[in-house]
PDB file of C-alpha atoms in Angstrom:
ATOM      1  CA  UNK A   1     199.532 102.578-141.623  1.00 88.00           C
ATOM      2  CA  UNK A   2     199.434 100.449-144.473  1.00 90.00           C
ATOM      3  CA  UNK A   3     201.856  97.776-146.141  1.00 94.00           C
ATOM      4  CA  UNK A   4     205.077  99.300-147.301  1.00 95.00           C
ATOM      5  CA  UNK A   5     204.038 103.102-146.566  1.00 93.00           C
ATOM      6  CA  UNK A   6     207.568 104.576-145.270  1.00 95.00           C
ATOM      7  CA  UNK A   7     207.461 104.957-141.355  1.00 93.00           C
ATOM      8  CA  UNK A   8     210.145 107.438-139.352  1.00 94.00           C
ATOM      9  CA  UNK A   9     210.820 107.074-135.950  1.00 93.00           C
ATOM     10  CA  UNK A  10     212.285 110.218-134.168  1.00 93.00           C
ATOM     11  CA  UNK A  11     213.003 110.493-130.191  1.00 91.00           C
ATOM     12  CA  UNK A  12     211.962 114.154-129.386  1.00 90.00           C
ATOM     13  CA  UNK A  13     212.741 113.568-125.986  1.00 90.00           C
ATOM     14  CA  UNK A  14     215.674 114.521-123.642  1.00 92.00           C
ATOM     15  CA  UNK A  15     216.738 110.958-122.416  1.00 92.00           C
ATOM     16  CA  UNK A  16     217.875 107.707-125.095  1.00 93.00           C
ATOM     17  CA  UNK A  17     214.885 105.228-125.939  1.00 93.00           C
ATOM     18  CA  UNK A  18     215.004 101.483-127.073  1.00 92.00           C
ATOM     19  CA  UNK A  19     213.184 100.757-130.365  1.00 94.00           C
ATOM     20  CA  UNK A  20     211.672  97.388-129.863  1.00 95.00           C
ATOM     21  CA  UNK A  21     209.151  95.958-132.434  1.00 95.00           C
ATOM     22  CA  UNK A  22     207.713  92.992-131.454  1.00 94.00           C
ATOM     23  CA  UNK A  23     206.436  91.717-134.873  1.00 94.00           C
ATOM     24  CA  UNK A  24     205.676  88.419-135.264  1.00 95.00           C
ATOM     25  CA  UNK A  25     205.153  88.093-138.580  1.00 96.00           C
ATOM     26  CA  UNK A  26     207.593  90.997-140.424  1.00 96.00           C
ATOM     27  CA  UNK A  27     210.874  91.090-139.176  1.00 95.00           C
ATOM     28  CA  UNK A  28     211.474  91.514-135.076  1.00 95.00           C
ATOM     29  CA  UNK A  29     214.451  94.624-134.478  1.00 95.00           C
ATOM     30  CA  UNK A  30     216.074  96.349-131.453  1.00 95.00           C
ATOM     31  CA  UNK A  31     217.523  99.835-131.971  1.00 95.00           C
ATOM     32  CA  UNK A  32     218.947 102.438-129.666  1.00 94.00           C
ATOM     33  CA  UNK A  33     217.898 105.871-130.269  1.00 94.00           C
ATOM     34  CA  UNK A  34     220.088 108.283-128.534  1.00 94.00           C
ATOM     35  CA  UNK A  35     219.169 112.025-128.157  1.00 91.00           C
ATOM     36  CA  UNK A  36     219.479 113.996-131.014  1.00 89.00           C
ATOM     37  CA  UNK A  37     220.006 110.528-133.580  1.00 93.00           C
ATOM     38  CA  UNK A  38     218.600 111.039-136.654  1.00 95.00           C
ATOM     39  CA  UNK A  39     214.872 108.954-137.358  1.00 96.00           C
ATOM     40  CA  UNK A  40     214.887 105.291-137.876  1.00 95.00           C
ATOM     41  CA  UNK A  41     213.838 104.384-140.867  1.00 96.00           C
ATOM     42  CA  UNK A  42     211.369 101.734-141.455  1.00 94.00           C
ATOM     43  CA  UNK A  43     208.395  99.921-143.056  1.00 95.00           C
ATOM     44  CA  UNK A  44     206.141  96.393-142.597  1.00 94.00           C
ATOM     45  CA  UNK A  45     205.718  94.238-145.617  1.00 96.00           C
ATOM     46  CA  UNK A  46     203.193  92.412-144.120  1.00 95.00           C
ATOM     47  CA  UNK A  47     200.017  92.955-142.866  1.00 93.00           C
ATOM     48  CA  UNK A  48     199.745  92.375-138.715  1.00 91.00           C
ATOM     49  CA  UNK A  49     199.315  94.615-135.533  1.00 89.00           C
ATOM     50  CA  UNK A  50     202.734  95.056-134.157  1.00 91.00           C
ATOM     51  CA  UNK A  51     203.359  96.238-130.089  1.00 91.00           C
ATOM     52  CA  UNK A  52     206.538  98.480-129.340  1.00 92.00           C
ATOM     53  CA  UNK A  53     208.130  98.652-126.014  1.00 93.00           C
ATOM     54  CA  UNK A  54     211.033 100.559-125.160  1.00 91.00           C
ATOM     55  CA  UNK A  55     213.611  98.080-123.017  1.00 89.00           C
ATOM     56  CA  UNK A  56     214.720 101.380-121.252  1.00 91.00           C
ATOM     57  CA  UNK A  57     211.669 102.542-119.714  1.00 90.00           C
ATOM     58  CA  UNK A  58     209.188 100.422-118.462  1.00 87.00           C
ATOM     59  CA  UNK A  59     205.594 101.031-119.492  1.00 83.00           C
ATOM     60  CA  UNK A  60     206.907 103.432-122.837  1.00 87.00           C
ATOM     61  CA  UNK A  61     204.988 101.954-125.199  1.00 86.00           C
ATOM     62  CA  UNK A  62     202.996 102.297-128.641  1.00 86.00           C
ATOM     63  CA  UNK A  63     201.934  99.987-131.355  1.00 84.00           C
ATOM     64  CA  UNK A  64     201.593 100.433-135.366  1.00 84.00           C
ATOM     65  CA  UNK A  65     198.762  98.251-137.081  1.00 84.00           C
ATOM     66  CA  UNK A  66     199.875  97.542-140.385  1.00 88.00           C
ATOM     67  CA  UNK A  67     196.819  97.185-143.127  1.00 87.00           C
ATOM     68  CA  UNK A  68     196.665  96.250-146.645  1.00 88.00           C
ATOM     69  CA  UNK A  69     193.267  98.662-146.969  1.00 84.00           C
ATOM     70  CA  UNK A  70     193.021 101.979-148.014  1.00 81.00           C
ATOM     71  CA  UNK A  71     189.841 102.174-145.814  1.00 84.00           C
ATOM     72  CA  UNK A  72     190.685 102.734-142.156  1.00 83.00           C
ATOM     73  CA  UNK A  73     190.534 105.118-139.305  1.00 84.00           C
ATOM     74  CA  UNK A  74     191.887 106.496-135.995  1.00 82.00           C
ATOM     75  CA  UNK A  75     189.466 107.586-133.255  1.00 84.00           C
ATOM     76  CA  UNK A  76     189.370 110.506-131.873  1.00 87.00           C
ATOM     77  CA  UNK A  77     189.239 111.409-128.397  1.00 89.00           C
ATOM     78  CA  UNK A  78     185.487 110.854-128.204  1.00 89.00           C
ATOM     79  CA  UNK A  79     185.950 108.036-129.398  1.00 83.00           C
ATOM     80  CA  UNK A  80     184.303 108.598-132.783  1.00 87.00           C
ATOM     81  CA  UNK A  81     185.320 107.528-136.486  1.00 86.00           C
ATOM     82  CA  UNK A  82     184.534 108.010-140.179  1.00 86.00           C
ATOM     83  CA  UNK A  83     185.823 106.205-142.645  1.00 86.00           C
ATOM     84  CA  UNK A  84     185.166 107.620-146.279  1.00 83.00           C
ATOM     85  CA  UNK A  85     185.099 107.041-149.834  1.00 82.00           C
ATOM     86  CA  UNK A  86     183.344 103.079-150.121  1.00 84.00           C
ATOM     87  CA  UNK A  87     182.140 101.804-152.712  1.00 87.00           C
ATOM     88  CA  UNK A  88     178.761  99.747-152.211  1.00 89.00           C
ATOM     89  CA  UNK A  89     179.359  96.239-151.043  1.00 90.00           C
ATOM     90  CA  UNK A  90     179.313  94.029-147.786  1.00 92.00           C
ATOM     91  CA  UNK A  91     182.045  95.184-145.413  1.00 90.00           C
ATOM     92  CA  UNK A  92     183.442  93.942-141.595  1.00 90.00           C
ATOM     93  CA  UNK A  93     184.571  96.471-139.329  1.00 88.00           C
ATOM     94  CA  UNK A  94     186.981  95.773-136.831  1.00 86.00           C
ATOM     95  CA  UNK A  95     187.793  97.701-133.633  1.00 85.00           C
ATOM     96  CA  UNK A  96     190.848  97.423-131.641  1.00 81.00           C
ATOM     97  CA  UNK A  97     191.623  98.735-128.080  1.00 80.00           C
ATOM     98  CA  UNK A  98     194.660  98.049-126.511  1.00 76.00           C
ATOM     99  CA  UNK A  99     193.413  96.877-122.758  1.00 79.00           C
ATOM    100  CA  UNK A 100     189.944  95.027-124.296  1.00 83.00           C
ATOM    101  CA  UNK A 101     190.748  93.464-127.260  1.00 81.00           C
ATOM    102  CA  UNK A 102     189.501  93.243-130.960  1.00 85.00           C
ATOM    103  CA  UNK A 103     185.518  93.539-132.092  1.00 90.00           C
ATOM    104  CA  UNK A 104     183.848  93.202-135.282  1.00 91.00           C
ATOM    105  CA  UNK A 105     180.456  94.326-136.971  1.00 92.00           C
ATOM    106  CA  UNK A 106     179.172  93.560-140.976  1.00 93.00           C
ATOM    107  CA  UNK A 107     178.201  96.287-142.817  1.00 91.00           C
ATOM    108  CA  UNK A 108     176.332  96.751-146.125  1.00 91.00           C
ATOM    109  CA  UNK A 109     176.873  99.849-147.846  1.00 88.00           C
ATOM    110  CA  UNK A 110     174.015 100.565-151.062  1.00 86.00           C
ATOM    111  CA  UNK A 111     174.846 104.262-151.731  1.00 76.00           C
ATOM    112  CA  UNK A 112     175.549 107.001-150.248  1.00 75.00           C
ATOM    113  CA  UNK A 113     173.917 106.946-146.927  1.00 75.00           C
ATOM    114  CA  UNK A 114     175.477 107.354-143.472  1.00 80.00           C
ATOM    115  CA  UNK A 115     175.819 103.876-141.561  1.00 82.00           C
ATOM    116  CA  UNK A 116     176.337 104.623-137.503  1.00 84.00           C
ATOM    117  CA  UNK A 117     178.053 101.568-136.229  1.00 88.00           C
ATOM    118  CA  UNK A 118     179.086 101.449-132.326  1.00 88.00           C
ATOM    119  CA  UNK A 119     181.342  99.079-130.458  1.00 90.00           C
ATOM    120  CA  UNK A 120     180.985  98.963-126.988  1.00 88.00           C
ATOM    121  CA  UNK A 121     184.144  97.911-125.017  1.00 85.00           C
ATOM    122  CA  UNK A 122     183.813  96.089-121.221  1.00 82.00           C
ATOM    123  CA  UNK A 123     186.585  96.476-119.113  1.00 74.00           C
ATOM    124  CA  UNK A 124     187.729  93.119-118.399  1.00 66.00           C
ATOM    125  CA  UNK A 125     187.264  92.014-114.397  1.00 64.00           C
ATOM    126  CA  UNK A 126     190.416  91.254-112.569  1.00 60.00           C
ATOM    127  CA  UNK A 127     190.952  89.696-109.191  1.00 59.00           C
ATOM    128  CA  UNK A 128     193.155  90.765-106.665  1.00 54.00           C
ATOM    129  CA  UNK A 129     194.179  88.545-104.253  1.00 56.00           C
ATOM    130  CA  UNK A 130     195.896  89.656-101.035  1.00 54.00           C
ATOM    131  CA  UNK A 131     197.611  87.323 -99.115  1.00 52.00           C
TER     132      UNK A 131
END
């Protein structure tokens, strides 16, 4: 979402949920959101990715990235994107994933053409240790 665009938060589902932004640069909250209350109203004046936990229910989660550009996208489940509409110039692309981090790529746009630009995400190797 970007800077200032309005943002509604409704709970949809039969049980109460905890609203907990943990922003560390706009404004940290805590709401309750009982079943049936009406959306929470919101919006980040600054520009930062900001993870939301619910203290009900461990592991509800999401998290809003907050962007001052008009040029962004969403994958989808293929994990394919487009982004549309820019102007010629030198650009950097940044990928996010939740689990593996952030990634980032230049691109040079002249025209019109199609760039194909592909991150490639590791899993990250974690020890278990029995004992």
């Amino acid at each position: 979402m970007q800077v200032s665009q309005p943002l509604e938060i409704y709970n949809d589902d039969q049980t109460s949920h905890n609203i907990h932004p943990l922003a560390r640069v706009n404004p940290e909250w805590n709401k309750s959101q009982p079943i049936g209350a009406p959306p929470i109203h919101t919006a980040w004046e600054k520009p930062e990715f900001i993870p939301v936990k619910c203290n009900v229910h461990h592991g509800c989660t999401a998290g809003s990235w907050c962007v001052t550009t008009s040029h962004y996208a969403v994958t989808g489940e293929d994990g394919a994107f487009t982004v549309k509409g820019l102007p010629p110039g030198k650009y950097t692309l940044t990928a996010w994933q939740e689990q593996f981090g952030t990634q980032t790529q230049d691109v040079t746009i002249g025209g019109t053409e199609t760039k194909t630009v592909d991150f490639v995400f590791k899993a990250r190797r974690t020890e278990h240790r029995h004992g």
